[in-house]
PDB file of C-alpha atoms in Angstrom:
ATOM      1  CA  LEU A  27     107.038  43.761  83.829  1.00 78.00           C
ATOM      2  CA  VAL A  28     103.834  42.298  84.732  1.00 93.00           C
ATOM      3  CA  ALA A  29     101.040  42.924  82.137  1.00 95.00           C
ATOM      4  CA  PRO A  30      98.012  44.134  83.858  1.00 95.00           C
ATOM      5  CA  GLY A  31      95.583  42.476  81.545  1.00 94.00           C
ATOM      6  CA  ASN A  32      92.442  44.144  79.993  1.00 95.00           C
ATOM      7  CA  THR A  33      90.029  46.028  82.164  1.00 96.00           C
ATOM      8  CA  ASN A  34      86.666  43.974  82.500  1.00 96.00           C
ATOM      9  CA  GLY A  35      83.532  45.568  80.640  1.00 95.00           C
ATOM     10  CA  PRO A  36      82.592  48.381  82.989  1.00 96.00           C
ATOM     11  CA  ILE A  37      79.178  48.895  84.671  1.00 97.00           C
ATOM     12  CA  ILE A  38      78.083  52.343  83.929  1.00 96.00           C
ATOM     13  CA  PHE A  39      74.723  53.803  85.414  1.00 96.00           C
ATOM     14  CA  GLU A  40      73.239  57.151  86.458  1.00 95.00           C
ATOM     15  CA  PRO A  41      72.424  57.017  90.012  1.00 94.00           C
ATOM     16  CA  PRO A  42      68.969  57.928  91.639  1.00 92.00           C
ATOM     17  CA  ALA A  43      68.898  61.386  93.201  1.00 90.00           C
ATOM     18  CA  ALA A  44      69.008  59.959  96.512  1.00 90.00           C
ATOM     19  CA  LEU A  45      72.379  58.912  95.829  1.00 92.00           C
ATOM     20  CA  SER A  46      73.701  61.626  93.485  1.00 89.00           C
ATOM     21  CA  GLY A  47      72.317  64.649  95.543  1.00 86.00           C
ATOM     22  CA  GLY A  48      70.440  65.496  92.567  1.00 86.00           C
ATOM     23  CA  ASP A  49      73.420  66.284  90.286  1.00 89.00           C
ATOM     24  CA  HIS A  50      74.163  64.982  86.780  1.00 92.00           C
ATOM     25  CA  GLU A  51      76.322  62.068  87.457  1.00 94.00           C
ATOM     26  CA  ILE A  52      77.393  58.812  85.842  1.00 94.00           C
ATOM     27  CA  TRP A  53      78.968  55.998  88.190  1.00 96.00           C
ATOM     28  CA  LEU A  54      81.447  53.528  86.833  1.00 97.00           C
ATOM     29  CA  ILE A  55      82.410  50.151  88.437  1.00 96.00           C
ATOM     30  CA  ALA A  56      85.335  48.246  86.806  1.00 96.00           C
ATOM     31  CA  SER A  57      87.682  45.425  87.755  1.00 96.00           C
ATOM     32  CA  GLY A  58      90.206  43.060  86.291  1.00 95.00           C
ATOM     33  CA  GLY A  59      92.372  39.817  86.800  1.00 93.00           C
ATOM     34  CA  ALA A  60      94.980  38.892  89.202  1.00 93.00           C
ATOM     35  CA  ASN A  61      97.598  41.290  87.912  1.00 95.00           C
ATOM     36  CA  TRP A  62      95.113  44.223  87.354  1.00 96.00           C
ATOM     37  CA  GLY A  63      95.987  47.054  89.874  1.00 95.00           C
ATOM     38  CA  GLY A  64      93.366  49.510  88.464  1.00 95.00           C
ATOM     39  CA  CYS A  65      92.832  51.705  85.475  1.00 96.00           C
ATOM     40  CA  GLN A  66      92.691  55.437  84.189  1.00 97.00           C
ATOM     41  CA  VAL A  67      89.453  56.580  83.121  1.00 97.00           C
ATOM     42  CA  TRP A  68      89.414  58.614  79.770  1.00 97.00           C
ATOM     43  CA  VAL A  69      86.132  60.118  78.242  1.00 97.00           C
ATOM     44  CA  SER A  70      85.287  61.305  74.965  1.00 96.00           C
ATOM     45  CA  THR A  71      82.423  63.243  73.775  1.00 94.00           C
ATOM     46  CA  ASP A  72      83.185  62.828  70.075  1.00 93.00           C
ATOM     47  CA  GLY A  73      84.785  59.353  69.776  1.00 90.00           C
ATOM     48  CA  ASN A  74      88.021  60.640  68.882  1.00 93.00           C
ATOM     49  CA  THR A  75      89.425  63.090  71.400  1.00 96.00           C
ATOM     50  CA  TYR A  76      89.878  61.656  75.021  1.00 97.00           C
ATOM     51  CA  ALA A  77      90.345  63.471  78.250  1.00 96.00           C
ATOM     52  CA  LEU A  78      91.658  61.868  81.523  1.00 97.00           C
ATOM     53  CA  ALA A  79      88.734  62.101  84.100  1.00 95.00           C
ATOM     54  CA  GLY A  80      90.407  60.150  86.911  1.00 94.00           C
ATOM     55  CA  THR A  81      91.660  56.724  88.145  1.00 94.00           C
ATOM     56  CA  LEU A  82      90.096  53.629  89.553  1.00 93.00           C
ATOM     57  CA  TYR A  83      91.848  51.258  91.800  1.00 92.00           C
ATOM     58  CA  LYS A  84      91.397  47.531  92.345  1.00 90.00           C
ATOM     59  CA  GLY A  85      88.814  46.423  94.846  1.00 89.00           C
ATOM     60  CA  ALA A  86      85.572  46.347  92.934  1.00 93.00           C
ATOM     61  CA  ARG A  87      83.322  43.372  93.623  1.00 96.00           C
ATOM     62  CA  GLN A  88      82.062  42.896  89.956  1.00 97.00           C
ATOM     63  CA  GLY A  89      80.456  39.944  88.354  1.00 97.00           C
ATOM     64  CA  VAL A  90      77.286  38.548  86.795  1.00 98.00           C
ATOM     65  CA  LEU A  91      74.107  36.516  87.651  1.00 98.00           C
ATOM     66  CA  SER A  92      74.500  32.973  87.654  1.00 98.00           C
ATOM     67  CA  ALA A  93      70.596  32.176  87.916  1.00 98.00           C
ATOM     68  CA  THR A  94      67.435  34.072  87.038  1.00 98.00           C
ATOM     69  CA  LEU A  95      66.113  36.537  89.643  1.00 98.00           C
ATOM     70  CA  PRO A  96      62.254  36.734  89.255  1.00 98.00           C
ATOM     71  CA  SER A  97      60.482  40.025  89.930  1.00 97.00           C
ATOM     72  CA  HIS A  98      59.130  40.334  93.399  1.00 97.00           C
ATOM     73  CA  ALA A  99      57.637  43.004  95.689  1.00 97.00           C
ATOM     74  CA  ASP A 100      59.904  44.476  98.233  1.00 96.00           C
ATOM     75  CA  PRO A 101      60.910  42.902 100.683  1.00 96.00           C
ATOM     76  CA  ASP A 102      61.815  39.696  98.995  1.00 97.00           C
ATOM     77  CA  SER A 103      62.301  36.655 101.418  1.00 97.00           C
ATOM     78  CA  ALA A 104      61.183  34.216  98.654  1.00 97.00           C
ATOM     79  CA  ASP A 105      64.058  34.544  95.934  1.00 98.00           C
ATOM     80  CA  THR A 106      67.671  33.904  95.958  1.00 98.00           C
ATOM     81  CA  LEU A 107      70.042  36.236  94.138  1.00 98.00           C
ATOM     82  CA  SER A 108      72.847  34.043  92.831  1.00 98.00           C
ATOM     83  CA  VAL A 109      75.958  35.723  91.559  1.00 98.00           C
ATOM     84  CA  ASP A 110      79.455  34.922  90.244  1.00 98.00           C
ATOM     85  CA  LEU A 111      82.358  37.289  90.996  1.00 98.00           C
ATOM     86  CA  THR A 112      85.093  35.272  89.317  1.00 97.00           C
ATOM     87  CA  GLU A 113      85.972  38.172  86.955  1.00 96.00           C
ATOM     88  CA  SER A 114      86.955  40.319  89.861  1.00 95.00           C
ATOM     89  CA  GLN A 115      87.844  37.784  92.450  1.00 94.00           C
ATOM     90  CA  GLY A 116      85.325  39.342  94.643  1.00 94.00           C
ATOM     91  CA  GLN A 117      84.139  38.411  98.210  1.00 96.00           C
ATOM     92  CA  LEU A 118      81.044  39.115  99.744  1.00 97.00           C
ATOM     93  CA  LEU A 119      80.166  39.250 103.438  1.00 97.00           C
ATOM     94  CA  SER A 120      76.733  38.914 105.104  1.00 98.00           C
ATOM     95  CA  GLY A 121      75.199  41.527 107.134  1.00 96.00           C
ATOM     96  CA  THR A 122      72.016  41.905 109.403  1.00 97.00           C
ATOM     97  CA  GLN A 123      68.541  42.488 108.452  1.00 97.00           C
ATOM     98  CA  ALA A 124      68.882  45.957 109.569  1.00 97.00           C
ATOM     99  CA  ASP A 125      72.018  46.259 107.302  1.00 97.00           C
ATOM    100  CA  ALA A 126      69.644  45.221 104.308  1.00 98.00           C
ATOM    101  CA  ASP A 127      66.852  47.385 105.454  1.00 97.00           C
ATOM    102  CA  ASN A 128      69.045  50.448 105.664  1.00 96.00           C
ATOM    103  CA  PHE A 129      70.800  49.574 102.408  1.00 96.00           C
ATOM    104  CA  VAL A 130      74.184  49.050 103.830  1.00 96.00           C
ATOM    105  CA  THR A 131      74.847  46.027 101.583  1.00 97.00           C
ATOM    106  CA  LEU A 132      73.991  47.992  98.440  1.00 97.00           C
ATOM    107  CA  CYS A 133      74.261  46.165  95.080  1.00 97.00           C
ATOM    108  CA  TYR A 134      73.658  47.051  91.359  1.00 97.00           C
ATOM    109  CA  CYS A 135      71.570  44.152  89.669  1.00 98.00           C
ATOM    110  CA  ASP A 136      71.137  44.783  85.981  1.00 96.00           C
ATOM    111  CA  GLY A 137      69.732  48.439  86.581  1.00 95.00           C
ATOM    112  CA  GLU A 138      67.932  47.533  89.777  1.00 97.00           C
ATOM    113  CA  LEU A 139      69.482  48.599  93.048  1.00 97.00           C
ATOM    114  CA  VAL A 140      69.031  45.672  95.830  1.00 98.00           C
ATOM    115  CA  SER A 141      70.504  44.928  99.265  1.00 98.00           C
ATOM    116  CA  TYR A 142      70.696  41.764 100.846  1.00 98.00           C
ATOM    117  CA  GLN A 143      70.937  40.242 104.475  1.00 98.00           C
ATOM    118  CA  THR A 144      72.791  36.824 104.018  1.00 98.00           C
ATOM    119  CA  ALA A 145      75.643  35.975 101.539  1.00 98.00           C
ATOM    120  CA  THR A 146      76.257  32.095 101.361  1.00 98.00           C
ATOM    121  CA  LEU A 147      79.535  30.977  99.640  1.00 98.00           C
ATOM    122  CA  THR A 148      78.466  28.339  97.035  1.00 98.00           C
ATOM    123  CA  ALA A 149      81.697  28.063  95.304  1.00 98.00           C
ATOM    124  CA  THR A 150      85.046  30.135  94.772  1.00 97.00           C
ATOM    125  CA  HIS A 151      83.756  33.521  94.201  1.00 97.00           C
ATOM    126  CA  LYS A 152      80.133  32.448  93.826  1.00 98.00           C
ATOM    127  CA  TYR A 153      77.387  33.275  96.408  1.00 98.00           C
ATOM    128  CA  ASP A 154      73.710  33.113  97.162  1.00 98.00           C
ATOM    129  CA  LEU A 155      72.134  36.381  98.415  1.00 98.00           C
ATOM    130  CA  THR A 156      68.901  36.105 100.532  1.00 98.00           C
ATOM    131  CA  TYR A 157      66.581  38.444 102.093  1.00 98.00           C
ATOM    132  CA  LEU A 158      66.522  41.018  99.465  1.00 98.00           C
ATOM    133  CA  ARG A 159      65.387  44.556  99.635  1.00 98.00           C
ATOM    134  CA  ARG A 160      64.058  45.319  95.981  1.00 98.00           C
ATOM    135  CA  GLY A 161      63.908  48.605  94.045  1.00 96.00           C
ATOM    136  CA  VAL A 162      66.063  50.361  96.357  1.00 96.00           C
ATOM    137  CA  TYR A 163      66.050  54.180  95.946  1.00 94.00           C
ATOM    138  CA  GLY A 164      62.959  53.786  93.674  1.00 92.00           C
ATOM    139  CA  THR A 165      64.784  51.824  90.968  1.00 95.00           C
ATOM    140  CA  PRO A 166      62.572  49.702  88.905  1.00 95.00           C
ATOM    141  CA  ILE A 167      61.939  46.158  90.105  1.00 97.00           C
ATOM    142  CA  GLY A 168      62.095  43.487  87.365  1.00 97.00           C
ATOM    143  CA  ALA A 169      63.208  40.028  86.408  1.00 98.00           C
ATOM    144  CA  HIS A 170      66.949  39.569  85.553  1.00 98.00           C
ATOM    145  CA  SER A 171      68.457  36.768  83.620  1.00 98.00           C
ATOM    146  CA  PRO A 172      71.706  34.862  84.107  1.00 98.00           C
ATOM    147  CA  GLY A 173      74.740  36.822  82.705  1.00 97.00           C
ATOM    148  CA  ALA A 174      73.322  40.116  83.740  1.00 98.00           C
ATOM    149  CA  ASN A 175      75.678  42.684  85.384  1.00 98.00           C
ATOM    150  CA  PHE A 176      76.134  42.707  89.224  1.00 98.00           C
ATOM    151  CA  ALA A 177      78.246  44.732  91.545  1.00 97.00           C
ATOM    152  CA  ARG A 178      78.492  45.243  95.205  1.00 97.00           C
ATOM    153  CA  PHE A 179      79.182  48.974  95.964  1.00 93.00           C
ATOM    154  CA  GLY A 180      78.847  51.856  98.115  1.00 88.00           C
ATOM    155  CA  PRO A 181      78.628  55.799  97.500  1.00 86.00           C
ATOM    156  CA  ASN A 182      81.905  56.066  99.157  1.00 85.00           C
ATOM    157  CA  ASP A 183      83.654  52.980  97.656  1.00 86.00           C
ATOM    158  CA  PRO A 184      87.145  53.949  96.500  1.00 82.00           C
ATOM    159  CA  SER A 185      86.516  51.348  93.735  1.00 86.00           C
ATOM    160  CA  LEU A 186      83.533  53.363  92.544  1.00 92.00           C
ATOM    161  CA  PHE A 187      84.233  56.275  89.942  1.00 94.00           C
ATOM    162  CA  ARG A 188      81.823  59.089  90.059  1.00 93.00           C
ATOM    163  CA  TYR A 189      81.798  61.549  87.119  1.00 92.00           C
ATOM    164  CA  ARG A 190      79.832  64.651  87.200  1.00 92.00           C
ATOM    165  CA  TYR A 191      78.688  66.189  83.768  1.00 93.00           C
ATOM    166  CA  PRO A 192      76.993  69.478  82.869  1.00 91.00           C
ATOM    167  CA  GLU A 193      73.241  69.494  82.075  1.00 90.00           C
ATOM    168  CA  SER A 194      73.884  70.358  78.463  1.00 91.00           C
ATOM    169  CA  PHE A 195      75.362  66.961  77.980  1.00 93.00           C
ATOM    170  CA  VAL A 196      72.146  65.353  78.471  1.00 93.00           C
ATOM    171  CA  GLY A 197      71.246  63.162  75.375  1.00 94.00           C
ATOM    172  CA  GLN A 198      74.813  63.139  74.185  1.00 95.00           C
ATOM    173  CA  THR A 199      76.786  59.699  73.954  1.00 96.00           C
ATOM    174  CA  ILE A 200      79.965  59.509  75.512  1.00 96.00           C
ATOM    175  CA  ASP A 201      83.036  56.848  75.095  1.00 97.00           C
ATOM    176  CA  VAL A 202      85.020  55.576  77.940  1.00 97.00           C
ATOM    177  CA  LYS A 203      88.321  53.778  77.768  1.00 98.00           C
ATOM    178  CA  LEU A 204      89.901  52.167  80.723  1.00 97.00           C
ATOM    179  CA  PRO A 205      93.536  51.504  80.090  1.00 97.00           C
ATOM    180  CA  GLY A 206      94.743  49.240  82.952  1.00 97.00           C
ATOM    181  CA  PHE A 207      97.990  49.221  85.059  1.00 97.00           C
ATOM    182  CA  ASN A 208      99.312  46.342  87.010  1.00 96.00           C
ATOM    183  CA  ILE A 209      99.379  45.743  90.801  1.00 94.00           C
ATOM    184  CA  PHE A 210     102.560  47.660  91.167  1.00 94.00           C
ATOM    185  CA  GLY A 211     101.159  50.668  89.394  1.00 94.00           C
ATOM    186  CA  GLN A 212     103.144  50.171  86.210  1.00 95.00           C
ATOM    187  CA  SER A 213     102.823  48.840  82.679  1.00 96.00           C
ATOM    188  CA  LEU A 214     100.074  51.136  81.856  1.00 97.00           C
ATOM    189  CA  GLN A 215      98.098  50.050  78.674  1.00 97.00           C
ATOM    190  CA  ASP A 216      98.153  52.174  75.484  1.00 96.00           C
ATOM    191  CA  LEU A 217      95.011  54.126  74.892  1.00 95.00           C
ATOM    192  CA  SER A 218      94.944  53.599  71.178  1.00 93.00           C
ATOM    193  CA  GLY A 219      94.815  49.782  71.276  1.00 93.00           C
ATOM    194  CA  LEU A 220      91.641  49.774  73.665  1.00 96.00           C
ATOM    195  CA  THR A 221      87.942  49.395  72.443  1.00 95.00           C
ATOM    196  CA  PRO A 222      85.724  52.227  74.069  1.00 96.00           C
ATOM    197  CA  THR A 223      82.542  51.504  76.045  1.00 97.00           C
ATOM    198  CA  SER A 224      79.605  53.830  74.923  1.00 97.00           C
ATOM    199  CA  TYR A 225      76.881  55.338  77.125  1.00 96.00           C
ATOM    200  CA  THR A 226      74.175  57.551  76.388  1.00 96.00           C
ATOM    201  CA  LEU A 227      73.489  60.447  79.251  1.00 95.00           C
ATOM    202  CA  THR A 228      69.825  60.561  80.311  1.00 92.00           C
ATOM    203  CA  GLY A 229      69.896  62.947  83.251  1.00 89.00           C
ATOM    204  CA  GLY A 230      67.663  60.611  84.805  1.00 82.00           C
ATOM    205  CA  GLY A 231      69.247  60.872  88.261  1.00 79.00           C
ATOM    206  CA  ALA A 232      69.181  64.616  88.499  1.00 76.00           C
ATOM    207  CA  VAL A 233      66.729  66.917  90.219  1.00 70.00           C
ATOM    208  CA  PRO A 234      65.847  69.733  87.870  1.00 63.00           C
ATOM    209  CA  ALA A 235      66.594  73.191  89.237  1.00 61.00           C
ATOM    210  CA  PRO A 236      63.591  75.488  89.766  1.00 66.00           C
ATOM    211  CA  SER A 237      62.941  78.291  87.121  1.00 66.00           C
ATOM    212  CA  TYR A 238      61.199  81.540  88.104  1.00 73.00           C
ATOM    213  CA  VAL A 239      59.030  83.345  85.887  1.00 77.00           C
ATOM    214  CA  SER A 240      58.024  86.778  87.021  1.00 78.00           C
ATOM    215  CA  GLY A 241      55.520  89.693  85.540  1.00 78.00           C
ATOM    216  CA  SER A 242      53.581  92.675  86.657  1.00 80.00           C
ATOM    217  CA  TRP A 243      50.432  94.299  85.354  1.00 79.00           C
ATOM    218  CA  ALA A 244      49.764  97.950  85.848  1.00 84.00           C
ATOM    219  CA  GLY A 245      46.097  98.651  86.764  1.00 85.00           C
ATOM    220  CA  ALA A 246      43.118  96.289  87.162  1.00 86.00           C
ATOM    221  CA  PRO A 247      42.724  93.347  84.539  1.00 85.00           C
ATOM    222  CA  GLY A 248      39.400  92.784  83.069  1.00 87.00           C
ATOM    223  CA  ALA A 249      37.502  89.621  83.504  1.00 90.00           C
ATOM    224  CA  SER A 250      39.120  86.579  81.726  1.00 89.00           C
ATOM    225  CA  GLN A 251      41.927  88.934  80.667  1.00 87.00           C
ATOM    226  CA  VAL A 252      45.403  87.356  79.781  1.00 87.00           C
ATOM    227  CA  VAL A 253      47.669  89.115  81.944  1.00 83.00           C
ATOM    228  CA  GLU A 254      51.037  87.464  80.751  1.00 83.00           C
ATOM    229  CA  ARG A 255      52.132  84.691  78.254  1.00 82.00           C
ATOM    230  CA  PHE A 256      55.490  82.807  78.538  1.00 81.00           C
ATOM    231  CA  ILE A 257      56.767  80.015  76.188  1.00 79.00           C
ATOM    232  CA  PHE A 258      58.804  77.611  77.941  1.00 74.00           C
ATOM    233  CA  ALA A 259      61.794  76.109  75.785  1.00 68.00           C
ATOM    234  CA  THR A 260      61.639  72.664  77.316  1.00 65.00           C
ATOM    235  CA  PRO A 261      58.895  70.532  79.161  1.00 65.00           C
ATOM    236  CA  VAL A 262      58.245  71.689  82.691  1.00 68.00           C
ATOM    237  CA  THR A 263      56.428  70.521  85.771  1.00 64.00           C
TER     238      THR A 263
END
């Protein structure tokens, strides 16, 4: 049987509300080598007991930055985003300026979401991306160093795993294990031999649901009289 090889270190992030629909979600992007066909996603909230959350299949275009990307106002026609997708054998295609402006070529870049117009192949699995839309969907624009995480993805990409979690989990740290299987869907790795990836849930991409406080007063209150007091258990807007 063909061994799948280990799953590459995943990219885990919480998407902005415009992508999550306001729900509490984490998105996970993972890839592997030539014989890697995908992986199962196992999640633990205590570091000991794991539950199967779903499956990812080969296809993610994941890699790292191969040069520094400076901070720049949006849109960015001055800088080049240089990436190396060797770890996933990924390929990128160019789009139009309208594709970039409409975020069709959406990418994760070290916590900042960007989109691009032109992808120029510079070497095997290596690209220079130009005409960049920066800080897409309100993500913070910043400078990014070589080796920072990069991935090309879309909200409906089959190689993207979306995991919805309850609001009560905000602040908790979860552990994720990704046992791989080969390109034939066999030789699944044993969960016990894998090192977990930890992620602390922030709830940053969710839109808080409204809370309603009601009250009434019988008769006519006097001037400056307090009609009702209510103590909120958490910070509110």
